[in-house]
XYZ file of C-alpha atoms in Angstrom:
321
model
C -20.081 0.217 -0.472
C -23.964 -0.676 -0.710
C -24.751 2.647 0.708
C -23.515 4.981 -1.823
C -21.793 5.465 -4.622
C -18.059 5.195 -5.979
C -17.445 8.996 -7.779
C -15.097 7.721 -10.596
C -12.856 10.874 -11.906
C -11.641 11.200 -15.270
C -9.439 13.915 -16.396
C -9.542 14.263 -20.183
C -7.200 16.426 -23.003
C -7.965 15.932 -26.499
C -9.149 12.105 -25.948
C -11.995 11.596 -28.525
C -10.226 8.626 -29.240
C -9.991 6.482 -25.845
C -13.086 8.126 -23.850
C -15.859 6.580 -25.219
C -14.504 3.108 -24.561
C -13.499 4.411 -21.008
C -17.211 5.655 -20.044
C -18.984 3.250 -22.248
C -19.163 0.216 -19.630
C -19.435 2.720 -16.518
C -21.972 5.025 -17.614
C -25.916 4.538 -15.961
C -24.250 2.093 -13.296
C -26.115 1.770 -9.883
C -23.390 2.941 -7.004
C -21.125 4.557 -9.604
C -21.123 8.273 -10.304
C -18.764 9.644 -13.686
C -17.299 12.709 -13.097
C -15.093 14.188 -16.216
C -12.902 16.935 -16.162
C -11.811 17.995 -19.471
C -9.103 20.227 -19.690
C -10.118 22.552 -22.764
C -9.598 19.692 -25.323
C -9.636 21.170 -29.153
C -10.998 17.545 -30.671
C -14.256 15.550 -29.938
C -13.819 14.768 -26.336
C -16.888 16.466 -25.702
C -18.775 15.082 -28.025
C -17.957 11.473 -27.797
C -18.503 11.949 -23.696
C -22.195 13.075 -24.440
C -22.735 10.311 -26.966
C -21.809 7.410 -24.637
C -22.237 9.154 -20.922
C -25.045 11.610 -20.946
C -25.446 10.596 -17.195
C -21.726 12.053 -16.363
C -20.571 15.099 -14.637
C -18.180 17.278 -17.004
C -16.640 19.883 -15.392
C -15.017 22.017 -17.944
C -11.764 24.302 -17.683
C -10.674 26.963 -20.336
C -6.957 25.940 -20.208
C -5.037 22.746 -19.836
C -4.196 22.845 -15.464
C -2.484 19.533 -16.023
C -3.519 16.109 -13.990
C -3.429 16.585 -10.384
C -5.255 20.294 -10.897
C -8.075 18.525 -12.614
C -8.343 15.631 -10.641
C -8.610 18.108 -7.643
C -11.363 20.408 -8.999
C -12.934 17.162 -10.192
C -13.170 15.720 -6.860
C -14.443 18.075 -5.582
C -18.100 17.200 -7.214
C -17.359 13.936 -5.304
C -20.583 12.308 -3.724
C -19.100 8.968 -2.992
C -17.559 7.247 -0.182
C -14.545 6.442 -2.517
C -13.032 7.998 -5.173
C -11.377 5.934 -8.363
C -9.046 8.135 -10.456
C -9.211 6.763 -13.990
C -7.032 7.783 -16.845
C -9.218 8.043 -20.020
C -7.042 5.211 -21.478
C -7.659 3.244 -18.412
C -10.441 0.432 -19.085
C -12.298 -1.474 -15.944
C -15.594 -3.111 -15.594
C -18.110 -1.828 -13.077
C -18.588 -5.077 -11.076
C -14.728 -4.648 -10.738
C -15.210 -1.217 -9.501
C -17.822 -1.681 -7.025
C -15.958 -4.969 -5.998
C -12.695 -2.531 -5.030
C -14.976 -0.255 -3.298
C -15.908 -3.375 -1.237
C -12.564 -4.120 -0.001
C -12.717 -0.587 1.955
C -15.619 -1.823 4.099
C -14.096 -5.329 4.911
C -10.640 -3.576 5.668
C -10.708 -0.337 7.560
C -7.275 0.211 7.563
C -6.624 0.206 3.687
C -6.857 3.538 2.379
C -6.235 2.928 -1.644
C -7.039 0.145 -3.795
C -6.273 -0.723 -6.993
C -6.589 -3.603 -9.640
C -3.816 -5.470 -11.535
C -3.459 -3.559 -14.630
C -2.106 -5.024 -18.012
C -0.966 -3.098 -21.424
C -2.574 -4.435 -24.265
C 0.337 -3.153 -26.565
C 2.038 -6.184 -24.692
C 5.534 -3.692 -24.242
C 5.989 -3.111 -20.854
C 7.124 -5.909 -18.786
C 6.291 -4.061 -15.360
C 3.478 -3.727 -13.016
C 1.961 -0.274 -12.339
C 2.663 -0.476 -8.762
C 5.736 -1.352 -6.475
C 7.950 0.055 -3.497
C 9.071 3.617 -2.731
C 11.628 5.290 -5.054
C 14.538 5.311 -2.730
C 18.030 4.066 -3.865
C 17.620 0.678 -3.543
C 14.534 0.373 -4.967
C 15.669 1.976 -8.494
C 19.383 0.311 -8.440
C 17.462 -2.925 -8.603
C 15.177 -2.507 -11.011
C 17.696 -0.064 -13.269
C 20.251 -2.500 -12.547
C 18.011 -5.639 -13.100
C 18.232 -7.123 -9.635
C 14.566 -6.896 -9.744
C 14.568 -10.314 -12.031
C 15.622 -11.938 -9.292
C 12.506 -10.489 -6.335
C 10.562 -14.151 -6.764
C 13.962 -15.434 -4.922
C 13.525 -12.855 -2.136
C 11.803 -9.972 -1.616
C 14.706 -7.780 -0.964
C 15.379 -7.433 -4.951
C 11.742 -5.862 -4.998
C 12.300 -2.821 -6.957
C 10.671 0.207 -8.135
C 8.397 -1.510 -10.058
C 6.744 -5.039 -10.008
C 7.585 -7.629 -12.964
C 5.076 -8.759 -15.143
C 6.926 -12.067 -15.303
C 6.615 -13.003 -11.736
C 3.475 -14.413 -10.197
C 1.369 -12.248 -8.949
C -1.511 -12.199 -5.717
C -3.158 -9.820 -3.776
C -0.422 -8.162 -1.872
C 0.373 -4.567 -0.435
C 2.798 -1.994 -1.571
C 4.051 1.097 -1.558
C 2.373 2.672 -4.781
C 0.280 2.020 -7.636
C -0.795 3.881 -10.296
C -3.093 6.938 -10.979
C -4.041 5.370 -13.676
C -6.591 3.314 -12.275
C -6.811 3.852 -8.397
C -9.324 3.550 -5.530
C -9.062 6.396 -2.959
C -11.053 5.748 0.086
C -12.944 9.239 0.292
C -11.959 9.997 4.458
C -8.762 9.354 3.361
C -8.507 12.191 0.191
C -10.235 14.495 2.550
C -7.611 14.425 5.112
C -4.823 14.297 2.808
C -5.929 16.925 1.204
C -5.997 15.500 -2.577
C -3.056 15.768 -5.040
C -0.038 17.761 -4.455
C -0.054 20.080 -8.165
C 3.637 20.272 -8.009
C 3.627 19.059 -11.098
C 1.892 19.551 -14.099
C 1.850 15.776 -15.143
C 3.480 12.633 -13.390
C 4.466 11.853 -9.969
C 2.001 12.883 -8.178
C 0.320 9.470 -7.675
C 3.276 8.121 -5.957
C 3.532 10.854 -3.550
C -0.152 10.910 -2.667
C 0.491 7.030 -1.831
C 3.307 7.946 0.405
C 1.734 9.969 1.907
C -1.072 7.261 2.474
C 1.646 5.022 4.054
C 3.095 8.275 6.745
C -0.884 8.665 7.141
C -0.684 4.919 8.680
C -2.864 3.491 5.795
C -2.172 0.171 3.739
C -2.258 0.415 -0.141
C -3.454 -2.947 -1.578
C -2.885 -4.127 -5.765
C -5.738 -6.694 -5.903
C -5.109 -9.755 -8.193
C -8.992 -10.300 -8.462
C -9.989 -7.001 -10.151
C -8.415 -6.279 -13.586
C -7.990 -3.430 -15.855
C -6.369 -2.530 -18.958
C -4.452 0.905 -19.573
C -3.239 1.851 -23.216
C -0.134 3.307 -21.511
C 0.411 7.144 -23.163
C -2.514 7.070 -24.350
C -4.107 9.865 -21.592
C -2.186 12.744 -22.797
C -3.835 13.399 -26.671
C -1.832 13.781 -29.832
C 1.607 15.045 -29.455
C 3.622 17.443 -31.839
C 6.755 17.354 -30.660
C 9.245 14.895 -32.217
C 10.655 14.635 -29.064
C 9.670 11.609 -25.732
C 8.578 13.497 -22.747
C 10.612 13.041 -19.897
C 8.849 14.564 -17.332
C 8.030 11.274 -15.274
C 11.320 10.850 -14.804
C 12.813 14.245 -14.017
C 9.470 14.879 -11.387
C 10.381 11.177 -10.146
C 13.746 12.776 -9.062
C 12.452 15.906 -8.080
C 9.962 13.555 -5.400
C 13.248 11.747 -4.286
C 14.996 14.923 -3.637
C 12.032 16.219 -2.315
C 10.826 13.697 0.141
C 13.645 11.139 0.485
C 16.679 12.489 0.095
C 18.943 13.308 3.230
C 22.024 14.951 1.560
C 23.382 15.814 -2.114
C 25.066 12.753 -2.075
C 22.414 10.621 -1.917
C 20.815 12.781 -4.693
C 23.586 12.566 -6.704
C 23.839 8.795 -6.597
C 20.198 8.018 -7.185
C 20.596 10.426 -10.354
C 23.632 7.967 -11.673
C 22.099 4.936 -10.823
C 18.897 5.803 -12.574
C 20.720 7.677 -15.820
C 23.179 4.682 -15.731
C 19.969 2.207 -15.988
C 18.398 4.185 -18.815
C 21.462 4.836 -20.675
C 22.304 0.582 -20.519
C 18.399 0.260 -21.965
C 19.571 2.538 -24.478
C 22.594 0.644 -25.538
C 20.605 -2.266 -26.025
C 17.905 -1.301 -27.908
C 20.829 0.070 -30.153
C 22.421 -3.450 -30.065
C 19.047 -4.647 -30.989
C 18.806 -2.559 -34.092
C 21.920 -3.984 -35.854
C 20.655 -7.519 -35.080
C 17.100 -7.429 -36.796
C 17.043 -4.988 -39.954
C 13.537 -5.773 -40.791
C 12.670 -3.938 -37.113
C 15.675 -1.830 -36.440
C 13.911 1.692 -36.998
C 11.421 0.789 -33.758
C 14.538 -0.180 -31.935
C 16.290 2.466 -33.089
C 13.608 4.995 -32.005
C 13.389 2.837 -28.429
C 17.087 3.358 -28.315
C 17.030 7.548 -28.740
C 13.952 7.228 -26.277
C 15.781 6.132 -23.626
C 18.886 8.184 -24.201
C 16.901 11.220 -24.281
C 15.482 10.234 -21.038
C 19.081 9.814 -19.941
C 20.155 12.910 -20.638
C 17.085 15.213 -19.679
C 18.088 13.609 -16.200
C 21.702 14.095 -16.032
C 20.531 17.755 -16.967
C 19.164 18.172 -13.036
C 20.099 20.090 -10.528
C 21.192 17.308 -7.482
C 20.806 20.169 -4.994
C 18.438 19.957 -1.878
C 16.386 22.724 -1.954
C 13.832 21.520 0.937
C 14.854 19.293 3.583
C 13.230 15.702 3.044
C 9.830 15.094 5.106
């Protein structure tokens, strides 16, 4: 990518408090452009974006459109031959961004690159990246197959494990939390679906990717860091949001899906999953006093989840492409 630059697009909603250290290490780069779409924040997001990257683009709307809207509009102001959608709780150096944007020119057939991401909060035991959301993909991981993919590949599930080892390798999605778009390739695919406001839409952009006859590569050499949850500001609802799971069933009936059946049995195999995660973050909160009011509140997480699920519609409404 020596002959231009890497447009890095940041969509940001009351994030005063991860921005600055998202922009900090990116800002005034040579090959890298910022480009920040802030969707009508009410805190400092503004403010803390001109403190630390007077050199960035902000584009600025006068209502929250959601992610893929933003990241659309945002792109738009794109100048370089790649594009890197980064959440504003998404951390990566620029050597490791121009270093991605190199793996385009050596392989012409990859059209979306990302870096091994970890979670400092040290909770989640998965990768952001893995295969396609079809049944077998989420019985093994809901069903904990997936434990056993470092045996054979065929337990691969919906998500890589953190606890396997880990190299350069393709797959079927990885997260818009930190992902290379070659810029030919966003043009013809015409960006973001903005069927949803939030969620989802990273994983069908990259399926879309694969139909388009492009490779999708997780590179073990470039790192990142994403504060998971941390993209979406301050919440005031007591309540989990379950939206990446209901618009991860919506995709699979959208897309996947070749009869209510099959929709129907992804939807118990994934509630079934969530519910058993439940149960044992329950378990877990009789066992350990000291801690049982985080496992406790783990425990209602998940069942909430389960239940906002079981709450869909397993009709078809559009027959699967």
């Amino acid at each position: 990518m020596s002959e231009s630059q890497v447009s890095v697009v940041i969509v940001t909603y009351n994030s005063e408090s991860v921005i600055g250290d998202c922009v900090r290490p990116l800002s005034r780069q040579d090959g890298i452009e910022l480009i920040v779409l802030d969707n009508a924040s009410a805190d400092r997001t503004l403010a803390v974006l001109a403190e630390e990257a007077p050199d960035a683009v902000v584009v600025r709307n006068e209502e929250n459109v959601g992610f893929a809207r933003g990241v659309n509009r945002a792109a738009l102001h794109a100048q370089g031959r790649a594009i890197l959608l980064l959440n504003p709780d998404a951390r990566i150096s620029p050597r490791d961004v121009l270093a991605l944007a190199g793996i385009f020119d050596e392989s012409p057939e990859v059209g979306i690159v990302a870096p091994t991401l970890s979670q400092p909060a040290g909770r989640l035991q998965i990768r952001e990246g893995g295969r396609r959301p079809n049944l077998v993909s989420v019985f093994n991981h809901f069903s904990g197959l997936s434990r056993l993919s470092h045996r054979h590949p065929r337990f691969e599930g919906l998500y890589l494990l953190h606890t396997h080892d880990f190299a350069t390798r393709e797959l079927d999605w990885v997260s818009g939390a930190c992902m290379m778009i070659r810029k030919q390739t966003w043009d013809e695919l015409g960006g973001l679906t903005e069927r949803w406001f939030m969620y989802a839409e990273d994983l069908e952009f990259c399926l879309r990717t694969r139909q388009h006859g492009m490779r999708i590569i997780m590179s073990a050499e470039q790192t990142g860091t994403h504060v998971v949850g941390g993209s979406t500001g301050p919440s005031t609802s007591k309540k989990p949001n379950p939206a990446w799971v209901i618009n991860l069933y919506d995709l699979y009936k959208w897309k996947m899906a070749r009869n209510r059946v099959q929709s129907v049995a992804w939807k118990a195999s994934v509630a079934a999953g969530l519910l058993s995660r439940s149960v044992a973050f329950y378990m877990k909160s009789l066992g350990a006093p000291e801690r049982s009011g985080l496992w406790r509140s783990e425990s209602h997480r998940f069942l909430w989840y389960t239940r906002s699920l079981l709450g869909q519609s397993s009709r078809i409404d559009e027959v699967a492409t």
